[in-house]
Short mmCIF file of C-alpha atoms and ligand atoms in Angstrom, two decimals:
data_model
loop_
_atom_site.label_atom_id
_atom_site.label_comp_id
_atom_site.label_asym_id
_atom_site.label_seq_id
_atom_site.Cartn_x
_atom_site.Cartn_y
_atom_site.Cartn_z
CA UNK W 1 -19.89 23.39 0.81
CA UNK W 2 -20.60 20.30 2.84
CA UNK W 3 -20.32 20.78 6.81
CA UNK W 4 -18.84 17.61 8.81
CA UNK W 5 -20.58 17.92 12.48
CA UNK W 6 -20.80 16.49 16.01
CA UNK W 7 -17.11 15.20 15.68
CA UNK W 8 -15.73 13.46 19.07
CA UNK W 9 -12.41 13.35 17.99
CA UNK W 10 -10.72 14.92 14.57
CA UNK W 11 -7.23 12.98 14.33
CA UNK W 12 -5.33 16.18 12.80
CA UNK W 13 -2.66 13.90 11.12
CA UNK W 14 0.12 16.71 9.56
CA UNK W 15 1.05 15.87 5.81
CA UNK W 16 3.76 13.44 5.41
CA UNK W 17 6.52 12.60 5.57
CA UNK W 18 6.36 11.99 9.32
CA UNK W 19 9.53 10.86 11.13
CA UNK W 20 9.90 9.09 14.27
CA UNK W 21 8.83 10.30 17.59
CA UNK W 22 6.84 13.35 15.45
CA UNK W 23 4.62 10.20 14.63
CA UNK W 24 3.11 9.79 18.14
CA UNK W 25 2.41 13.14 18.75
CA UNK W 26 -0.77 13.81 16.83
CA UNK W 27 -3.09 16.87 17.60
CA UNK W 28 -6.58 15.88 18.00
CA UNK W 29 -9.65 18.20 18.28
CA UNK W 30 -12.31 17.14 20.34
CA UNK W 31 -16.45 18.07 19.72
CA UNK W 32 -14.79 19.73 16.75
CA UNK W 33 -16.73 20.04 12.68
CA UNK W 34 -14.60 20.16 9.13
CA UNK W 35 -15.82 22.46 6.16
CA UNK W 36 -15.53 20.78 2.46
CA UNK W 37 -15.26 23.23 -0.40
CA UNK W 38 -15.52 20.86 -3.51
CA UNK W 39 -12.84 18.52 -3.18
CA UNK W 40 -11.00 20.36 -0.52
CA UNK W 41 -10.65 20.86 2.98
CA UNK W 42 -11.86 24.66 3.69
CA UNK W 43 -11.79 24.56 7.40
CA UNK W 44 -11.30 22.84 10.83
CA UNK W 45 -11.50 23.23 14.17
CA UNK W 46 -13.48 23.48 17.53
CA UNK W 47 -17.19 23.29 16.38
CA UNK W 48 -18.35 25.92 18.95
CA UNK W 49 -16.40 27.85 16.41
CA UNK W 50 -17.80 26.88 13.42
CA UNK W 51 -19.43 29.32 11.36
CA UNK W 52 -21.90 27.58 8.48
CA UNK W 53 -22.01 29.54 5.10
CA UNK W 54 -25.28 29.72 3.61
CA UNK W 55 -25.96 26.82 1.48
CA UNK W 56 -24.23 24.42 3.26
CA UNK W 57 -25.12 20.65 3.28
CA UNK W 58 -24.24 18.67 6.44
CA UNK W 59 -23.07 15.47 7.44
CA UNK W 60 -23.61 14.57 11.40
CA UNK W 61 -20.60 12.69 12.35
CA UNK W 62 -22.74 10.89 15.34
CA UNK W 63 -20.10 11.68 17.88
CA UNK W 64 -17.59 9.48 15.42
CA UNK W 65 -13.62 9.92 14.88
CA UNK W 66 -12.79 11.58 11.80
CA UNK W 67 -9.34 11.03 10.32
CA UNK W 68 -8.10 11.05 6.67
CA UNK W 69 -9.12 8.35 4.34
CA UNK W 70 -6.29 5.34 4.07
CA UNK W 71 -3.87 4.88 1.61
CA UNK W 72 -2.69 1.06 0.84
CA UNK W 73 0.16 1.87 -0.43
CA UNK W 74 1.93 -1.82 -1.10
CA UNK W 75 -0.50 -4.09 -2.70
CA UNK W 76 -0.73 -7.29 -5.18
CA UNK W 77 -4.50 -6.46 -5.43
CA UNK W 78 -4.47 -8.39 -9.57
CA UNK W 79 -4.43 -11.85 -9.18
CA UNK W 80 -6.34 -14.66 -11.17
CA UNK W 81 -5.96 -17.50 -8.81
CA UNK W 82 -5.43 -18.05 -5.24
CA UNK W 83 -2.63 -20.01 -3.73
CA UNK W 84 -4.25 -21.50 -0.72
CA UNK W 85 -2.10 -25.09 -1.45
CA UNK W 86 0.66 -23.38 -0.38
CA UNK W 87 -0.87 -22.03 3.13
CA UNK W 88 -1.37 -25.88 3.81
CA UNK W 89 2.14 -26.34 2.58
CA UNK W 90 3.13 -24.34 5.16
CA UNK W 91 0.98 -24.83 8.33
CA UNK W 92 2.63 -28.53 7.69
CA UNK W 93 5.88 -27.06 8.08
CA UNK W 94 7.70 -25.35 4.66
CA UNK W 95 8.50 -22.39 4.80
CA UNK W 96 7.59 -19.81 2.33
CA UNK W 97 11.13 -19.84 0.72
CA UNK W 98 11.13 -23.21 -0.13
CA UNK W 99 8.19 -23.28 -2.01
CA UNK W 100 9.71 -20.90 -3.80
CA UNK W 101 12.80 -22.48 -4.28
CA UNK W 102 11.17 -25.68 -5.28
CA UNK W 103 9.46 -23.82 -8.48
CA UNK W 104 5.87 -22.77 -6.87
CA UNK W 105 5.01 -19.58 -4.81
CA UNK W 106 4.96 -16.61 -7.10
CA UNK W 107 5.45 -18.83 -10.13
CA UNK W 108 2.21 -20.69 -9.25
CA UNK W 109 0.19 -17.20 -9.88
CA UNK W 110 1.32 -16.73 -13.61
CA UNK W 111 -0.37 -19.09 -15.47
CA UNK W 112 -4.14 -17.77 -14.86
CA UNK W 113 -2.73 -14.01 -15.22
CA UNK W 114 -1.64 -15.07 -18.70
CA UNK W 115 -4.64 -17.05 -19.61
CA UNK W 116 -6.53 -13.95 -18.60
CA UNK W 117 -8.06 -11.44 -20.88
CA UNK W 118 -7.68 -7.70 -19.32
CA UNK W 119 -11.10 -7.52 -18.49
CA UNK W 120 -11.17 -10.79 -16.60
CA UNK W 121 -8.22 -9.15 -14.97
CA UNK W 122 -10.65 -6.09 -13.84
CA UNK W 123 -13.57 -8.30 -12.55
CA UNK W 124 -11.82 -10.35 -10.07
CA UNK W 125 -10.32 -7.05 -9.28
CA UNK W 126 -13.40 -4.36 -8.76
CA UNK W 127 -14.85 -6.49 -5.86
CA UNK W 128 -11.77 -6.60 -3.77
CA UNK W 129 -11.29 -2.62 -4.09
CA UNK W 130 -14.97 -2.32 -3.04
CA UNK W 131 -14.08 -4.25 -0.07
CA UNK W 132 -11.47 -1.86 0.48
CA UNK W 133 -12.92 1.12 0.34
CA UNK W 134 -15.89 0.02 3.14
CA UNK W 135 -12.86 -0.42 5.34
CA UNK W 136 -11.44 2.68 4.90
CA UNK W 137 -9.04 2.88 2.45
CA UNK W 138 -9.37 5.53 -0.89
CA UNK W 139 -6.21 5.34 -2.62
CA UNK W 140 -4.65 1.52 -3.54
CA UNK W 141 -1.23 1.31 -4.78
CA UNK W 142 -1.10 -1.91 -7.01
CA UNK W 143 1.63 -3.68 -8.51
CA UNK W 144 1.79 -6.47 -11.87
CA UNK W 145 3.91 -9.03 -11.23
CA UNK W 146 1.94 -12.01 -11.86
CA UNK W 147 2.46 -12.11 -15.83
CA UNK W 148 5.61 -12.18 -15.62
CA UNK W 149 6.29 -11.91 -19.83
CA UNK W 150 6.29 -8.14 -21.40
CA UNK W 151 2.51 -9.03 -22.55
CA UNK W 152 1.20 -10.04 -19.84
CA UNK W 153 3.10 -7.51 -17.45
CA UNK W 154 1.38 -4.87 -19.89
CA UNK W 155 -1.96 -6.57 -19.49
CA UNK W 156 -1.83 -6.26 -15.56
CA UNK W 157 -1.22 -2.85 -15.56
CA UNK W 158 -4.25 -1.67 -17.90
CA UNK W 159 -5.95 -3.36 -15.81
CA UNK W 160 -5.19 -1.53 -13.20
CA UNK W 161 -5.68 1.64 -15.83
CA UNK W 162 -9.15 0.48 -16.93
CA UNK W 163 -10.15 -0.04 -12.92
CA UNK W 164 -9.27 3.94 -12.64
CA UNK W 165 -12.46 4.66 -14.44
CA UNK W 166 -14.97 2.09 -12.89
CA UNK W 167 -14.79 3.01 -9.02
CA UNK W 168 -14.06 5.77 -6.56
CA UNK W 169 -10.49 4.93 -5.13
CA UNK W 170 -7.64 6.51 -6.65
CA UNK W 171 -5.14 3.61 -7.81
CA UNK W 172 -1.37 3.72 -8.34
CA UNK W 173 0.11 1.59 -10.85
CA UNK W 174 3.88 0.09 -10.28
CA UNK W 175 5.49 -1.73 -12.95
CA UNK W 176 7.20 -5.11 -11.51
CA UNK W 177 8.07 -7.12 -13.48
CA UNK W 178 11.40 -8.17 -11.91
CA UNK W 179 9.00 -10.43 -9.22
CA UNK W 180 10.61 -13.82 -9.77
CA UNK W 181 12.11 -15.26 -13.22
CA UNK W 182 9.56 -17.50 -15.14
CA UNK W 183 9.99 -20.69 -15.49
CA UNK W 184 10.87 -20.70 -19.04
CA UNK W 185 13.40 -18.51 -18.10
CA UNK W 186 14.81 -20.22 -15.26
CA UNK W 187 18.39 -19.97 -14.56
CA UNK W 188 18.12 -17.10 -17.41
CA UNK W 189 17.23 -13.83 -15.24
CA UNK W 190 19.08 -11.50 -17.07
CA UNK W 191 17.52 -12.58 -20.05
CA UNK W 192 14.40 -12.13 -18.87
CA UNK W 193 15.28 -9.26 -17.77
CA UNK W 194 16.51 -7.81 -20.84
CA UNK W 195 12.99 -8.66 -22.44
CA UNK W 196 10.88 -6.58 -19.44
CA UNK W 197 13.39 -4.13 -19.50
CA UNK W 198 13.16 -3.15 -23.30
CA UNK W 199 13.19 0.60 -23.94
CA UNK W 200 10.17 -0.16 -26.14
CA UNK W 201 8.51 -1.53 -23.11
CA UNK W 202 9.50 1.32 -20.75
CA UNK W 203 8.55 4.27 -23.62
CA UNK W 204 5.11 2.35 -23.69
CA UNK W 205 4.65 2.15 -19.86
CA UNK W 206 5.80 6.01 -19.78
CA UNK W 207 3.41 6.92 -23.00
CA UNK W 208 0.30 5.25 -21.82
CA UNK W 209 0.75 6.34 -18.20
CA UNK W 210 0.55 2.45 -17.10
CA UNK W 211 2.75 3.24 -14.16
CA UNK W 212 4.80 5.65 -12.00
CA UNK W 213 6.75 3.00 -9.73
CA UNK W 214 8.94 0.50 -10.87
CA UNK W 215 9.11 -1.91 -7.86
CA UNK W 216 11.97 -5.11 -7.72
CA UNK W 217 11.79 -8.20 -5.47
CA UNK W 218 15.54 -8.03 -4.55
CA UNK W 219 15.79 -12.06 -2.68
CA UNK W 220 17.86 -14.43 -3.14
CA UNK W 221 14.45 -16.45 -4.70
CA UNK W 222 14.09 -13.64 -7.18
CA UNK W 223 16.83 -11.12 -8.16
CA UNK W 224 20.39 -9.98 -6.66
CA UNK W 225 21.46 -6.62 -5.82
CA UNK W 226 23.20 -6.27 -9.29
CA UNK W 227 20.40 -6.76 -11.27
CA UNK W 228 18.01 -4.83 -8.92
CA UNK W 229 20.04 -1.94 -9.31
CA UNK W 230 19.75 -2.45 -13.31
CA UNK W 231 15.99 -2.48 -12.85
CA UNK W 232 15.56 0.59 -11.16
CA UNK W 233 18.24 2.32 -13.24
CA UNK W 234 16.57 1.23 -16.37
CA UNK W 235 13.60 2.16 -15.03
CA UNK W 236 14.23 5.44 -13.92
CA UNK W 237 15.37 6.41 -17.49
CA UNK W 238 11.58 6.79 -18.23
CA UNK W 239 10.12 8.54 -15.39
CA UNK W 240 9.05 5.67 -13.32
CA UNK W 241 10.94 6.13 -9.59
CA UNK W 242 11.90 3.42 -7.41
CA UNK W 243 10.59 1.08 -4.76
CA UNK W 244 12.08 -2.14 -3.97
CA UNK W 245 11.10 -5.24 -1.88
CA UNK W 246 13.84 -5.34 0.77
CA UNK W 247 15.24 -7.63 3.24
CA UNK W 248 12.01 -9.52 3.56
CA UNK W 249 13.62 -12.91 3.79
CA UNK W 250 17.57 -12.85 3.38
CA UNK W 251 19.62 -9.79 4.43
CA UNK W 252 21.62 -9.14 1.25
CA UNK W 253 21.89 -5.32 1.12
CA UNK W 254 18.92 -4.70 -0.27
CA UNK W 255 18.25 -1.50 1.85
CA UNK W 256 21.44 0.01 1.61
CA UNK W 257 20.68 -0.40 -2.43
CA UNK W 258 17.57 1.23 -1.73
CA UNK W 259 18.89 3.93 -0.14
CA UNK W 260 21.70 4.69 -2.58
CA UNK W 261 19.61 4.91 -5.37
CA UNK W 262 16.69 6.93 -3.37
CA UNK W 263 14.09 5.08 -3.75
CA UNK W 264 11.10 6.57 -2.75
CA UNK W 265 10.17 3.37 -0.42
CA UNK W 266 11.30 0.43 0.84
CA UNK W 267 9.51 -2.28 2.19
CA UNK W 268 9.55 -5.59 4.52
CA UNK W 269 12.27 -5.60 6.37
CA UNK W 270 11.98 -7.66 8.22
CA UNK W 271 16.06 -8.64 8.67
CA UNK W 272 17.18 -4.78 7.97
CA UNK W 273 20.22 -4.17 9.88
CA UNK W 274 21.20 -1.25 11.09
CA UNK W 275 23.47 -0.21 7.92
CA UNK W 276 20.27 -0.57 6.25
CA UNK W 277 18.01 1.66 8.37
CA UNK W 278 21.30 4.20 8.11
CA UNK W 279 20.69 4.32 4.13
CA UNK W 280 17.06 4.98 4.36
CA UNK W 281 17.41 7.76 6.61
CA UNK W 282 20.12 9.48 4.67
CA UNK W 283 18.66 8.94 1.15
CA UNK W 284 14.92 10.46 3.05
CA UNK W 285 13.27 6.63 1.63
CA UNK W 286 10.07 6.03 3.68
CA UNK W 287 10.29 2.41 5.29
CA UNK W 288 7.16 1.04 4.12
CA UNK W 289 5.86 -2.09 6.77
CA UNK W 290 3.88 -5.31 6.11
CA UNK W 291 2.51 -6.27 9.18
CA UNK W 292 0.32 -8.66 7.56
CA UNK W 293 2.70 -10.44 5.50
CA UNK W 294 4.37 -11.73 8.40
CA UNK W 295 1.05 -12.55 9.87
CA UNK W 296 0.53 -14.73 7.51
CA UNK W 297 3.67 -16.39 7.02
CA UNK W 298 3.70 -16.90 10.55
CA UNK W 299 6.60 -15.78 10.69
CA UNK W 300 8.91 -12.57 12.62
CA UNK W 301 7.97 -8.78 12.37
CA UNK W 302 10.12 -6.13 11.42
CA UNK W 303 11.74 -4.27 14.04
CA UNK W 304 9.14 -1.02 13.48
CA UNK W 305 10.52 0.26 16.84
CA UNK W 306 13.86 0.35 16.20
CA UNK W 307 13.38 1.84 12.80
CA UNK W 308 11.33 4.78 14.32
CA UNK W 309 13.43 5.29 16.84
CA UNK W 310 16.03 5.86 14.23
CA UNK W 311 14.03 8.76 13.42
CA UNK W 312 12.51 7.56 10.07
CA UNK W 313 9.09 8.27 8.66
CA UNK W 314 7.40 4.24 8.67
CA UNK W 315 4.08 3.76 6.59
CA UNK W 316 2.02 0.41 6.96
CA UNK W 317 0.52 -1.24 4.09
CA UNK W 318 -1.40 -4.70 3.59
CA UNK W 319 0.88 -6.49 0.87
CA UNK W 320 -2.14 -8.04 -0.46
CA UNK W 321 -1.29 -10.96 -2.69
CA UNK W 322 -2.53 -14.19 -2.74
CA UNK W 323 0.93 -15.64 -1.47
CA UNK W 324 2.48 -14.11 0.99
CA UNK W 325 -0.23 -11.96 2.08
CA UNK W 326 -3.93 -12.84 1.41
CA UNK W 327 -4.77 -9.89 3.88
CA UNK W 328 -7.28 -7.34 2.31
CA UNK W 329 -8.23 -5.43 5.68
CA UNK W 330 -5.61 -2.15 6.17
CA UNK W 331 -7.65 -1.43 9.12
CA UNK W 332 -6.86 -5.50 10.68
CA UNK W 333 -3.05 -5.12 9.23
CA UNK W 334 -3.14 -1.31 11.69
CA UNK W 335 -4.44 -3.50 14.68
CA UNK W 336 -1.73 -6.00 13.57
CA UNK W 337 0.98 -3.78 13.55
CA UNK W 338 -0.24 -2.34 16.80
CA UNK W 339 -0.16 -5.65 18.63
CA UNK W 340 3.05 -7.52 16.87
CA UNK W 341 4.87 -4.53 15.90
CA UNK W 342 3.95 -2.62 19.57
CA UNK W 343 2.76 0.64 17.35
CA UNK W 344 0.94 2.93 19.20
CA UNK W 345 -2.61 3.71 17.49
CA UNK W 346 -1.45 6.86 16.44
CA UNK W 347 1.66 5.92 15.21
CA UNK W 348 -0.21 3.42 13.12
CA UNK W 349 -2.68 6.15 11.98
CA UNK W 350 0.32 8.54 10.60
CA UNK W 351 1.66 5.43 8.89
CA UNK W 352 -1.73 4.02 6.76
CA UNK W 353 -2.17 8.02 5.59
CA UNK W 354 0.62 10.86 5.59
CA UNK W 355 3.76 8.56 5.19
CA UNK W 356 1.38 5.65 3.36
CA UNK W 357 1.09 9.08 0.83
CA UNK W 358 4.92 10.31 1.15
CA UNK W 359 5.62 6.61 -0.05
CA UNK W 360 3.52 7.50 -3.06
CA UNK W 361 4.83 10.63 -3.73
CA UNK W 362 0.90 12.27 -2.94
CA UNK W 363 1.96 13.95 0.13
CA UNK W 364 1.12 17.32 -1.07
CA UNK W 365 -2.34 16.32 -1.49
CA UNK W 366 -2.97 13.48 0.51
CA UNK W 367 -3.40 11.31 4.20
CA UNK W 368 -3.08 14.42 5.87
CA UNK W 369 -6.05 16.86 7.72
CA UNK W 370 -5.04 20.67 6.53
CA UNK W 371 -6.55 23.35 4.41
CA UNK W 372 -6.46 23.06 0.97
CA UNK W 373 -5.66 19.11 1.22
CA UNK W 374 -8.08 17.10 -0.43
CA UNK W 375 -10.67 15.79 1.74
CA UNK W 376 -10.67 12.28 1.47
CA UNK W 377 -12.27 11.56 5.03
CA UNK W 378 -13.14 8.64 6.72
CA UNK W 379 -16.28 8.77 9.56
CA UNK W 380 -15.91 6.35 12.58
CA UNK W 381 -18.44 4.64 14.24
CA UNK W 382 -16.53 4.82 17.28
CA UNK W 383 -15.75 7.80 19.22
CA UNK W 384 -11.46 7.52 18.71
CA UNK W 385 -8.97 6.13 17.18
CA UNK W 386 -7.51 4.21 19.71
CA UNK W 387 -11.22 2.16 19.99
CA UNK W 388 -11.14 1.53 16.29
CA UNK W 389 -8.03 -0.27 16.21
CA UNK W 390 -8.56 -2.17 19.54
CA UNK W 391 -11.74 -3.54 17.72
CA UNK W 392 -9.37 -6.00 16.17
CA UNK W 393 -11.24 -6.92 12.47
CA UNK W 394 -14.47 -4.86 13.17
CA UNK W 395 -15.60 -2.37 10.29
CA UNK W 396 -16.22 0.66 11.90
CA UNK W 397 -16.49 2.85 9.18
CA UNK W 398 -19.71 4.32 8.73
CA UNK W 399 -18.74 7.33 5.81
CA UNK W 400 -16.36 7.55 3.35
CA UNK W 401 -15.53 10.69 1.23
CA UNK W 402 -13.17 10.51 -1.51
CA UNK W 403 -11.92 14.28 -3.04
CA UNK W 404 -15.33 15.76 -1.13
CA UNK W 405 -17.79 13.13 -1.99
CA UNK W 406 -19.33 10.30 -0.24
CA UNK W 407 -18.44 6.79 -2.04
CA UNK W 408 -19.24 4.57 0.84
CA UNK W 409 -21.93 4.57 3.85
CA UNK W 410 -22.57 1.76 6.08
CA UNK W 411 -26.11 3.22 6.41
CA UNK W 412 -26.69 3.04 3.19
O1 LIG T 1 5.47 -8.76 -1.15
N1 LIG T 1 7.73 -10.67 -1.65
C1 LIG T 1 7.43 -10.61 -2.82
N2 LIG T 1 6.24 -10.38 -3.29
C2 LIG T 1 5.09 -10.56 -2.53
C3 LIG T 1 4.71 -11.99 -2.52
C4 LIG T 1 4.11 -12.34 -3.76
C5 LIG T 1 3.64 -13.75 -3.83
O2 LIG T 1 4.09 -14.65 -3.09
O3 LIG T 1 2.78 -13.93 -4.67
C6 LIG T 1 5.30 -9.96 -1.17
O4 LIG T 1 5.32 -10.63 -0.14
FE1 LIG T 2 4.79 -7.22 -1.92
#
């Protein structure tokens, strides 16, 4: 047993998903202690009230914020080169859509991925999920997308396997293949497609566990609702649910396709309309927000207000890629979705760990603080939420535990 002490405020964050105004409302205990029992939360509440079995270890909590560990749940965390041409391209005035259009922007990451062994893959990988972790975060969703051939697509997400084994966080891998066409098949998507979308290719994805998401950038730079909807229908055929990238640049219906096929998440946004935000809350699809992406891009947020005001559960994510998103902090992206988007703190918190899990399908076990939930647990070194996130791009994590263990201590 491990007892969590001297608590100033325990963010009590219900499991996901949480909807719309419910995501505001979060109970908080203050001066209050939490009991680990192996990899599980045992107990909570006031700590006048705490009672400390025998044999109990302790953690002081130095008058810190407790609150469940986060969950990045949309990230492009493999890459083998960075893209920082194209952030010049831009602050000189092209947008990120034309440099797609014009052959570069996800096209420009492929080459490296391919010339890339696996285990190159995996060391330009373990240092950025290190980086992670001391901010917070202990589970990473993270998607191929950068290889862009059935080899290389393959090779991304063993990586992503093989990185399971060498640290602490617990990573999700989604299959995506459908990111862009390559350029030897330009003009040829459903070709390409046909070769990703192999039922050899699925059965070994499925067999070897490589991924449980099959993710599709629906855009008029990448794929059309047609072939989107193939994706995720092929996909589905071998276990692997759906996600799609929707509405980020061009409103085309890519929510509404999201929501008639029930995908589990869909994310951007940023031009949904309000057919779109209809679908998700009728197919129960958690809107999944990128804050940072538009940061980045310089560019517009997506309406987050409007879309929990139409009562739907919203998670926050980073989007880390080196494109659109070279963002690694979740903890920034939650100030930057607090100051752009006009999120309160708490709505933020709810969003980066119950509904960041719901969008992972990990809600039963994770991002929320209840008994029997596993205790992945962040310690602040501030005294409540609402201070950490005002400290715009400070770390102020001091302790994180991942399923009852500490992986990461700023004291240390
Ligand atoms: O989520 N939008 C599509 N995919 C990424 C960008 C990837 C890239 O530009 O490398 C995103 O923003
Ligand atoms: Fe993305």
């Amino acid at each position: 047993m491990l007892a969590i002490r001297n608590i100033a405020e325990l963010l009590v964050v219900p499991p996901g998903p949480v909807q719309g105004s419910s995501m505001r409302t979060l109970e908080r205990i203050c001066d209050a202690a939490l009991l680990v029992d192996g990899e599980r939360i045992a107990w909570f509440g006031s700590e006048s009230s705490l009672v400390t079995p025998p044999e109990c270890e302790c953690l002081d909590a130095g008058r810190g914020c407790v609150l469940p560990g986060l969950i990045d749940c949309h990230t492009h965390a493999v890459f083998a080169s960075t893209r920082e041409g194209e952030f010049v391209q831009r602050l000189e005035g092209k947008s990120y859509a034309e440099i797609a259009e014009a052959g570069g922007g996800i096209r420009n990451s492929v080459e490296a991925v391919r010339a890339s062994t696996c285990q190159q893959l995996v060391d330009h990988t373990l240092p950025r999920l290190e980086r992670m972790l001391r901010g917070g975060v202990t589970t990473v969703e993270i998607k191929s997308g950068y290889g862009l051939s059935v080899e290389a697509e393959l090779k991304m997400l063993q990586a992503v396997k093989e990185l399971k084994a060498l640290q602490p966080l617990e990573l999700v891998g989604t299959y995506l293949a459908a990111h862009t066409t390559p350029r030897e098949f330009a003009d040829r998507p459903d070709a390409y497609l046909d070769t990703v979308l192999d039922d050899t290719v699925l059965a070994r994805i499925r067999d070897e566990g490589l991924a449980e998401f099959c993710d599709v950038f629906c855009e008029r730079t990448a794929f059309d609702i047609e072939q989107s909807r193939r994706v995720m229908s092929a996909a589905a055929r071998f276990g692997m649910a759906p996600k799609l990238h929707a509405d980020q640049i061009r409103q085309m219906g890519a929510t509404r396709l999201a929501g008639e096929v029930g995908a589990i998440s869909a994310d951007h946004l940023e031009t949904v309309d309000e057919g779109g935000i209809a679908a998700l809350k009728a197919a129960g699809t958690v809107a999944v927000l990128l804050p940072g992406c538009s940061f980045f891009l310089g560019v517009g947020q997506a309406p987050a207000r409007r879309i929990i005001d139409a009562d739907l559960p919203v998670a926050v994510a980073t989007d880390y890629n080196p494109g659109s998103s070279m963002v690694e902090s979740l903890p920034l992206v939650m100030s930057i979705a607090c100051t752009q988007m006009k999120m309160t703190p708490a709505e933020v918190v709810v969003a980066a760990t119950a509904n960041a899990a719901a969008a992972l399908g990990r809600q039963d076990r994770l991002g929320a603080i209840e008994v029997g939930m596993q205790a992945d647990l962040l310690v602040l070194d501030v005294p409540s939420h609402e201070r950490w996130l005002y400290e715009v791009g400070r770390n102020c994590v001091r302790t994180v535990l991942k399923a009852g263990k500490v992986v990461g201590n700023a004291q240390i």
